[in-house]
Tab-separated table of C-alpha atoms and ligand atoms in Angstrom:
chain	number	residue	atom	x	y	z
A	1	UNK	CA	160.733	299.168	253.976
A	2	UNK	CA	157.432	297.952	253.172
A	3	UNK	CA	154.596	299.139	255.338
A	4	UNK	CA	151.683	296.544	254.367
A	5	UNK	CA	151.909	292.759	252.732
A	6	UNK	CA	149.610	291.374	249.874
A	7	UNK	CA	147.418	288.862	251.255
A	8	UNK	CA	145.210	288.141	247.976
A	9	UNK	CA	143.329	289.927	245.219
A	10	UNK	CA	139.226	289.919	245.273
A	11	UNK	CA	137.092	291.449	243.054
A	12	UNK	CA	139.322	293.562	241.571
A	13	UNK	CA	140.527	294.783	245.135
A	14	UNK	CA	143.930	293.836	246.752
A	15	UNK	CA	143.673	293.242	250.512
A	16	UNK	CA	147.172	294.361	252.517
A	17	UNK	CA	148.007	293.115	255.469
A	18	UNK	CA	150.030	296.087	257.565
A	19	UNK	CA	153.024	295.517	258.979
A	20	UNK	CA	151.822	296.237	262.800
A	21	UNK	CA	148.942	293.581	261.926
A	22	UNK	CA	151.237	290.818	261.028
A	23	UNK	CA	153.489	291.659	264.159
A	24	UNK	CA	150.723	291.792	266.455
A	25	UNK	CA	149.588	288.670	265.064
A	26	UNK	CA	153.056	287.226	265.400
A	27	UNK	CA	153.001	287.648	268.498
A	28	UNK	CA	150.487	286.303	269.686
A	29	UNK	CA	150.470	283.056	267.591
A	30	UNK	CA	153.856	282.741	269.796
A	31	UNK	CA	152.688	283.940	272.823
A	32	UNK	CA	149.124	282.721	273.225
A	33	UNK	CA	147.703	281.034	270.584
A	34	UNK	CA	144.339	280.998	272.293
A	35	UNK	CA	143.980	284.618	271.592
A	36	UNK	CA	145.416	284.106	268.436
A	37	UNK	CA	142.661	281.988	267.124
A	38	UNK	CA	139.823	284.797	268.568
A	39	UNK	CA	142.083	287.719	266.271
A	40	UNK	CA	142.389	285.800	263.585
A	41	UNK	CA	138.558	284.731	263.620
A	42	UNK	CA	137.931	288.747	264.492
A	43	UNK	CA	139.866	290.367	261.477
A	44	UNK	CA	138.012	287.905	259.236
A	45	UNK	CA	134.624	288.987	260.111
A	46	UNK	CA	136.566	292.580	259.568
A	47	UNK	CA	137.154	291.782	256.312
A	48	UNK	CA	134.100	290.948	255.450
A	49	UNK	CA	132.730	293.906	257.050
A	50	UNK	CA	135.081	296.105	254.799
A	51	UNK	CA	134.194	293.883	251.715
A	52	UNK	CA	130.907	294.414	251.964
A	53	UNK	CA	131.400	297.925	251.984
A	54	UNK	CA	133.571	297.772	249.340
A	55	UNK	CA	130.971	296.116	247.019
A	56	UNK	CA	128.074	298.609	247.851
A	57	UNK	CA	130.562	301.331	246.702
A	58	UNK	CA	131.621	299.383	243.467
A	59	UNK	CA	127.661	299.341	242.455
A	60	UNK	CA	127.997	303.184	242.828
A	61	UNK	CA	131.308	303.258	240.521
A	62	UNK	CA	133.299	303.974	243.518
A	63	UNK	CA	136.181	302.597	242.929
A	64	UNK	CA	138.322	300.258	245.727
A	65	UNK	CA	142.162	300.134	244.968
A	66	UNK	CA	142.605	298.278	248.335
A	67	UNK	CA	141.434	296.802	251.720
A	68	UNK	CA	144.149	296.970	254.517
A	69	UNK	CA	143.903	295.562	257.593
A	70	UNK	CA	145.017	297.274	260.654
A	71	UNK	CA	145.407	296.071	264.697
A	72	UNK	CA	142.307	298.584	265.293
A	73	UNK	CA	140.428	297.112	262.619
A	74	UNK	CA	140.077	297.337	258.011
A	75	UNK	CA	139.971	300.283	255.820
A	76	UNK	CA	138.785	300.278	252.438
A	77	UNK	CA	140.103	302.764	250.574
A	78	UNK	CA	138.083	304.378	248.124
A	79	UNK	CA	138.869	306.889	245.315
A	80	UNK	CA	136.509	309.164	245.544
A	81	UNK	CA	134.213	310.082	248.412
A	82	UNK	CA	130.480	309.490	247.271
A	83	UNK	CA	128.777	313.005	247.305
A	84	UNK	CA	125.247	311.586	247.300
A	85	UNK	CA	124.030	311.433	250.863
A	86	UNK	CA	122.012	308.241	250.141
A	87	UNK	CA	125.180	306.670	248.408
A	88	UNK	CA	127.078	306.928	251.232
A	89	UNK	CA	124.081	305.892	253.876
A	90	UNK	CA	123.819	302.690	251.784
A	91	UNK	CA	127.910	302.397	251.528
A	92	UNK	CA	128.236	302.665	255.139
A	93	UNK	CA	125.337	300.371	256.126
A	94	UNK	CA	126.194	297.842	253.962
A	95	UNK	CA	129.694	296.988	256.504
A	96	UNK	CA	127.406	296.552	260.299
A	97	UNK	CA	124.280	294.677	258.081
A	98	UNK	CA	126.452	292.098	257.295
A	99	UNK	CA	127.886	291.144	260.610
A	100	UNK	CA	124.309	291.840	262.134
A	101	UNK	CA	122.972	289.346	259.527
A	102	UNK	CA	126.183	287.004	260.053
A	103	UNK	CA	124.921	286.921	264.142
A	104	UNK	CA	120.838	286.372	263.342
A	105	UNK	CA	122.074	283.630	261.253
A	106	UNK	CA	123.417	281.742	264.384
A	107	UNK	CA	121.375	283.021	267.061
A	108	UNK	CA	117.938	281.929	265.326
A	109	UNK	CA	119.218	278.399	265.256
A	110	UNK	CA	120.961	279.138	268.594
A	111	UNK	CA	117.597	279.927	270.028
A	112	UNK	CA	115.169	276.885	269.051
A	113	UNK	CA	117.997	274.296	269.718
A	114	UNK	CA	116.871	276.266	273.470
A	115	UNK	CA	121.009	277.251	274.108
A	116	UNK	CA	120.489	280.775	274.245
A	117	UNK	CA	121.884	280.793	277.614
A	118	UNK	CA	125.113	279.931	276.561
A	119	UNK	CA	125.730	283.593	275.313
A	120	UNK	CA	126.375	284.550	278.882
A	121	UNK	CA	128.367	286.085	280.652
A	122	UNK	CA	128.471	288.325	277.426
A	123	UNK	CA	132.212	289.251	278.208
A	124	UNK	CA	133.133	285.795	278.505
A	125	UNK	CA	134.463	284.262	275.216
A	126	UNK	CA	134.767	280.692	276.569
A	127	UNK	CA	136.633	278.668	274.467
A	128	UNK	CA	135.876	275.112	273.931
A	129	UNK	CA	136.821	273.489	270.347
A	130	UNK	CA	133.022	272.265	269.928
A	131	UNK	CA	131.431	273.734	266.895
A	132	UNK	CA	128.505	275.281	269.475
A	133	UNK	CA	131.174	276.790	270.745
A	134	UNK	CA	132.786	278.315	268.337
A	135	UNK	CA	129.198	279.584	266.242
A	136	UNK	CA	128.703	281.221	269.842
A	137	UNK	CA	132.048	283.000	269.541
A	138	UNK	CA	131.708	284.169	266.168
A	139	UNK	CA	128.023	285.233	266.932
A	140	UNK	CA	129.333	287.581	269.692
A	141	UNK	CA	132.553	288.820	267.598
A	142	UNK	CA	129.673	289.830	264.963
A	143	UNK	CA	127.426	291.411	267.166
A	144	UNK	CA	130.255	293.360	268.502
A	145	UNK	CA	131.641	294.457	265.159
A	146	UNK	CA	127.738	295.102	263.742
A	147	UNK	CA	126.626	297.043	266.932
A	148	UNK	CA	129.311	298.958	268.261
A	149	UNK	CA	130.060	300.067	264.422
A	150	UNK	CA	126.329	301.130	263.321
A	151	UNK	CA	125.344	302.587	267.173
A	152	UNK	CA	128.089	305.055	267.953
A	153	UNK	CA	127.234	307.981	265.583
A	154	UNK	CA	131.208	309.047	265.898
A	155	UNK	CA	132.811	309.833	262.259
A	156	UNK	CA	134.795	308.379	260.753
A	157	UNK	CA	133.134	305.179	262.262
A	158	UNK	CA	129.824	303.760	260.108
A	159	UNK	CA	127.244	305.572	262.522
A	160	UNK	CA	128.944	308.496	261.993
A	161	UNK	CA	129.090	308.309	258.198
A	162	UNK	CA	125.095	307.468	258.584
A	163	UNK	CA	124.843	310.108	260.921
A	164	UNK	CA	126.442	312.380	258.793
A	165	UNK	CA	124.112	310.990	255.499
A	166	UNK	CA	121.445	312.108	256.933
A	167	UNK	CA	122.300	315.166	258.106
A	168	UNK	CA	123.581	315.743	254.476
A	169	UNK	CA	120.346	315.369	253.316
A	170	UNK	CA	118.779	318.563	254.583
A	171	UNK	CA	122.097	320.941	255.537
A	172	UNK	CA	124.416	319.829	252.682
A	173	UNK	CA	127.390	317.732	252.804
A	174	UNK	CA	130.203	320.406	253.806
A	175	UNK	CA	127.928	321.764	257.217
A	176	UNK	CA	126.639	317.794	257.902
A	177	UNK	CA	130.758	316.932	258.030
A	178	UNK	CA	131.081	320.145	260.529
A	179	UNK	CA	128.572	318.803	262.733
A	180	UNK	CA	128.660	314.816	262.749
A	181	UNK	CA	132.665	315.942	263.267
A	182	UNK	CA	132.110	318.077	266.712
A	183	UNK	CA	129.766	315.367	267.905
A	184	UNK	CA	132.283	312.895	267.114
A	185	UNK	CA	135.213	314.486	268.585
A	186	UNK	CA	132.860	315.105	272.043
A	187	UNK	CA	132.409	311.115	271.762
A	188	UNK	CA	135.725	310.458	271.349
A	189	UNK	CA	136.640	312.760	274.605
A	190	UNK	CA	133.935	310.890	276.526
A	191	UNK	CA	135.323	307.477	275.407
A	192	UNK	CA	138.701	308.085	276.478
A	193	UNK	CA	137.086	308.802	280.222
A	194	UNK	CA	135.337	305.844	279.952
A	195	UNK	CA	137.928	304.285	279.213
A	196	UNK	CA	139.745	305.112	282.513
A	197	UNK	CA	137.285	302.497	284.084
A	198	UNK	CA	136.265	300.193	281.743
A	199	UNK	CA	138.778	299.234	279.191
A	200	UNK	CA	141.635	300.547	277.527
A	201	UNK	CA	141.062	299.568	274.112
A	202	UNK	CA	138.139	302.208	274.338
A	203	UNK	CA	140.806	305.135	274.605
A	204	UNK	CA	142.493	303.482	271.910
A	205	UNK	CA	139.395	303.949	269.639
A	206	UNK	CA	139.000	307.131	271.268
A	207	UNK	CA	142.013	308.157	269.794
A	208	UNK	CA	141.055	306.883	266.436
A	209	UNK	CA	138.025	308.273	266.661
A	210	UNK	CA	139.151	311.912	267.045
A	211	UNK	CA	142.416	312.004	264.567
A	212	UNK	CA	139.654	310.183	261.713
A	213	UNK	CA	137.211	313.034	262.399
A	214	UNK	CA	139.610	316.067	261.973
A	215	UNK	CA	141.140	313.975	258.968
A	216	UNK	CA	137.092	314.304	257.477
A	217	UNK	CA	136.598	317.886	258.695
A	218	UNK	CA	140.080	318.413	256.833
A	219	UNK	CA	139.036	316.499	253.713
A	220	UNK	CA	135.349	318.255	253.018
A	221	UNK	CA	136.890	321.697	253.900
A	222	UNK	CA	139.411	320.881	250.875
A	223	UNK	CA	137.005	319.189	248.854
A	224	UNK	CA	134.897	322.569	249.322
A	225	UNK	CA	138.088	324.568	248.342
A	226	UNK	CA	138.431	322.694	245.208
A	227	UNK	CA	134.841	322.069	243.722
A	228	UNK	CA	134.881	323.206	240.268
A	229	UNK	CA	138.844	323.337	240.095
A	230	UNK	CA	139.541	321.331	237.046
A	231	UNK	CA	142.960	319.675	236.195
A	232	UNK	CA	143.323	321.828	233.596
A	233	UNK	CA	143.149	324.612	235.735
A	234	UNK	CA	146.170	323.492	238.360
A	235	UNK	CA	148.192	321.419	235.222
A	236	UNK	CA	151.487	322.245	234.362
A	237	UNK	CA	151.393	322.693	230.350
A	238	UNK	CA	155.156	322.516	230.017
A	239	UNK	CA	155.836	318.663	230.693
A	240	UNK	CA	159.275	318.060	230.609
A	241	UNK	CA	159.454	314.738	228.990
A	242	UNK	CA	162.701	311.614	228.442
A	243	UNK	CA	163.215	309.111	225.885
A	244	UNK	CA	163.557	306.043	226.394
A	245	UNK	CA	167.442	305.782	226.234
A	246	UNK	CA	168.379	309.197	228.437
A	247	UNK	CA	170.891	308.237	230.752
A	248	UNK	CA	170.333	309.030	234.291
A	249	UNK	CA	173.027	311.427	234.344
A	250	UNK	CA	171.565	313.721	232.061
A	251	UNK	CA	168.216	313.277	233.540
A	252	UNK	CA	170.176	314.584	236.402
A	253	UNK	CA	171.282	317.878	234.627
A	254	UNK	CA	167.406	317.725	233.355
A	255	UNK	CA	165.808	317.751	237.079
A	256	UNK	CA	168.297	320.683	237.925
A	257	UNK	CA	166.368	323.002	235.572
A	258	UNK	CA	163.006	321.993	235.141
A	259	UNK	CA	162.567	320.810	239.188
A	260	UNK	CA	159.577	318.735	238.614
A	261	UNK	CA	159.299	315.183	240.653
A	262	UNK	CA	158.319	313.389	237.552
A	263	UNK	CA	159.155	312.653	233.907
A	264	UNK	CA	156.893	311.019	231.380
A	265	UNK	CA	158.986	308.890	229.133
A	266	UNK	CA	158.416	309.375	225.482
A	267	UNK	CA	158.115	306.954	222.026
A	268	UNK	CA	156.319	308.146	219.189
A	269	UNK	CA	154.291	310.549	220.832
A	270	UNK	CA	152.897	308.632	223.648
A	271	UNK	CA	154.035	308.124	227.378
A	272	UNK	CA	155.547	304.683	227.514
A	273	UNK	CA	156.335	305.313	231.468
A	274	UNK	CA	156.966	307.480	234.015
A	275	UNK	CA	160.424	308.106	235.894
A	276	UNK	CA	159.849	309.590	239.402
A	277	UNK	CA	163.106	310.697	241.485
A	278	UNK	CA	162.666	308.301	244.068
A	279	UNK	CA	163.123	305.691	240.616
A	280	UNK	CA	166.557	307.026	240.283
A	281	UNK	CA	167.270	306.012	244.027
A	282	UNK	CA	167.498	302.348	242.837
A	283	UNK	CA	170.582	303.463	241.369
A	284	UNK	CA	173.806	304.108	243.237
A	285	UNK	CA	174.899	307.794	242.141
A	286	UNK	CA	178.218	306.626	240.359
A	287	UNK	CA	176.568	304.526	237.899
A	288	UNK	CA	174.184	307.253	236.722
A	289	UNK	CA	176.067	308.017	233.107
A	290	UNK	CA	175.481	303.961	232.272
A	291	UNK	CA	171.738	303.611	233.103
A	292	UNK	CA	169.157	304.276	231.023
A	293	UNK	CA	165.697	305.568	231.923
A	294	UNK	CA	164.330	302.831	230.780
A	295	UNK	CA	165.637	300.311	232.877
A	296	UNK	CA	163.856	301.750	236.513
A	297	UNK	CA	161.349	303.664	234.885
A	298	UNK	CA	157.723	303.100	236.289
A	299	UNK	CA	156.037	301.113	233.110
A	300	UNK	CA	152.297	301.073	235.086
A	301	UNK	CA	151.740	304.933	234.423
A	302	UNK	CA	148.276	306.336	236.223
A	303	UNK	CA	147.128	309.219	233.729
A	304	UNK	CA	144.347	311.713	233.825
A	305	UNK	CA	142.308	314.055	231.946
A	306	UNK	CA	142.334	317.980	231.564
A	307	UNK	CA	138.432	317.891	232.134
A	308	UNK	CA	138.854	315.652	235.411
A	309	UNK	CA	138.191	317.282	238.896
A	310	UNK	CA	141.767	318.252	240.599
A	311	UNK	CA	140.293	316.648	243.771
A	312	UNK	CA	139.754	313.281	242.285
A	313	UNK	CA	143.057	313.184	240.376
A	314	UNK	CA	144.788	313.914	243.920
A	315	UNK	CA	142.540	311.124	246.002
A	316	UNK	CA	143.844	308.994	242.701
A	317	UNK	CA	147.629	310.304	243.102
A	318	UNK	CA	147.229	309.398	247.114
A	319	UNK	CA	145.545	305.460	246.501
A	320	UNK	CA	148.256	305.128	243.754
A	321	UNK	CA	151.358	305.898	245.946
A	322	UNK	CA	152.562	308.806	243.071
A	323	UNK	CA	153.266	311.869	243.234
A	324	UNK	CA	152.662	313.382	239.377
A	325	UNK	CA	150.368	311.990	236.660
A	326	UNK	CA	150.976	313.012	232.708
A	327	UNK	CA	147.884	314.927	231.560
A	328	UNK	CA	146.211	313.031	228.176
A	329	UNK	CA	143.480	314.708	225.772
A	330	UNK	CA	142.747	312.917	222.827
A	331	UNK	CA	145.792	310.523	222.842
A	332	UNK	CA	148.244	313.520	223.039
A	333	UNK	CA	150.613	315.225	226.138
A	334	UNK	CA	149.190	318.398	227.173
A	335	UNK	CA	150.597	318.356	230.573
A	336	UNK	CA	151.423	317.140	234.086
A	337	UNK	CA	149.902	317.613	237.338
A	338	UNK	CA	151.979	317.195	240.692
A	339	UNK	CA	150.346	316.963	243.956
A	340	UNK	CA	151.974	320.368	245.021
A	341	UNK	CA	149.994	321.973	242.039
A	342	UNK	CA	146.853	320.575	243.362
A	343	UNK	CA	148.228	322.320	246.979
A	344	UNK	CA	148.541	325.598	245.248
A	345	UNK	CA	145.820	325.673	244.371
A	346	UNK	CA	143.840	324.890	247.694
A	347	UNK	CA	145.970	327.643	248.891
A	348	UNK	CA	144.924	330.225	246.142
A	349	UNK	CA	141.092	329.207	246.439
A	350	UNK	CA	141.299	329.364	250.246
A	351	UNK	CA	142.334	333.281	249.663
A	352	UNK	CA	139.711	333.889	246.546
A	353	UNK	CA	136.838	331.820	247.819
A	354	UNK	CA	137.281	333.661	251.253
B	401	ZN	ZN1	132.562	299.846	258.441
């Protein structure tokens, strides 16, 4: 089953829709498609929040595979996590700036046409299908998104990642993420009280809030482990490798003995593809002897190199959906890294960096 739907490709990044999106969205265009027209005008100002991100990153060579969109708002996903403290201020700044900027553009007109007043009640999201109307909406949606984004210092939210960027800057990245983390969780326990009396969505975001910030905690603790761990050092240099024509039954009797997840598949000395186990699913077991590798082998194959940092390779392996890459040097083989190798050897470091 497919968790999240392509919606379009932009600059290089593919924006997903996930499946809980679309559903909520179904529902509501059936149900009430009043509120239907605020979501849909809300998750495009989220959007643009996360593509604005996105393209502050790309000017740093962080790479975006993809933008998903989620009922509790977008994530960009990026390869790497930018170590510079003033790469990441800037990254995370760039997402709130633009929906600030998208509200000053309608309030300054908003204001000398002398309708200011009809931003209030705040809370009230009148709708009317005049175009005052509807700049008044998106004004608020924006101001929303920009404050309540860039004000609560909470990782993994952008005030936290700010919070956290500056912090960086005089206690180092791995102590900053130990801090901005406790004050974030002690937000997110205070939101969920609030939330009590206010509004639920607040212990919703609460929740968010604190699973995102043990996630980072998690993440730089790891990232700590496995600074100066190279792939060469957590490779396997025995990759068991296919042809192009082996059957699936022998790459059966293969798997049985060598027990890795993944196969490179071989012509003249370079991979042509990859076959994973879960390829050999698409099979039903009693045709294994007439299919060949070839035919549900994975032709897109991610590689890396033996010089590469472990960590990167396994945020790559993660954005990728994979499980093992080959290893290339210099157009050859030398070897193939799982995931579980990568584990290992945050387990081993956690022991010998004490
Ligand atoms: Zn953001």
């Amino acid at each position: 089953m497919r968790e999240a739907f392509r919606l379009c490709t932009i600059f290089g990044i593919k924006v997903e829709l996930h499946i809980s999106f679309l559903l909520l969205m179904l529902f509501f265009a059936i149900l009430n498609p009043r509120v239907f027209f605020y979501l849909l005008l809300l998750f495009f100002f989220v959007f643009l929040h996360e593509l604005s991100h996105s393209i502050v990153a790309m000017r740093y060579d962080v790479k975006i595979d993809k933008i998903t969109l989620w009922p509790i708002g977008g994530v960009a996903s990026m390869e790497r996590i930018p170590k510079d403290p003033s790469q990441e201020f800037k990254i995370a700044l760039a997402g709130p700036s633009l929906n600030l900027l998208v509200a000053l553009a309608i309030l300054i007109p908003l204001w000398l046409a002398g309708g200011l007043s009809r931003l209030f009640p705040f809370s009230q999201m009148a709708f009317a299908p005049d175009p005052v109307s509807i700049a008044v909406i998106i004004l608020k949606v924006n101001l929303l998104l920009g404050a309540f984004n860039l004000f609560v210092p909470a990782l993994p939210m952008d005030g936290g990642r700010i919070f956290r960027a500056l912090l960086a800057m005089r206690i180092g990245f791995s102590r900053a993420t130990d801090v901005a983390a406790w004050v974030a969780k002690g937000i997110a326990v205070l939101m969920f009280l609030a939330g009590f009396y206010f509004n639920i969505i607040l212990m919703l975001i609460s929740v968010f809030i604190y699973l995102g910030a043990t996630q980072e905690s998690q993440a730089t603790l790891v990232s700590g482990l496995l600074s100066g761990v190279k792939v060469r050092d957590a490779m396997n240099p025995q990759a068991v490798t296919v042809s192009r024509d082996t059957s699936l039954e022998e790459l059966r009797a293969l798997v049985l003995k060598a027990k890795h997840t993944g196969y490179p598949v071989m012509e003249g000395g370079v991979p042509v593809g990859i076959i994973y186990l879960s390829d050999m699913e698409k099979v039903q077991r009693g045709e294994w002897p007439l299919w060949k590798v070839e035919r549900v082998m994975s032709r897109n194959v991610p590689v890396c190199s033996p010089e590469e940092e472990a960590l990167e390779v396994l945020l790559r392996m993660h954005s990728r959906g994979v499980g093992l890459m080959p290893v290339m040097e210099g157009g050859q083989l030398v070897g193939v890294i799982s995931h579980t190798d990568i584990y290992r050897m945050i387990e081993i470091m956690r022991y010998l960096k004490g």
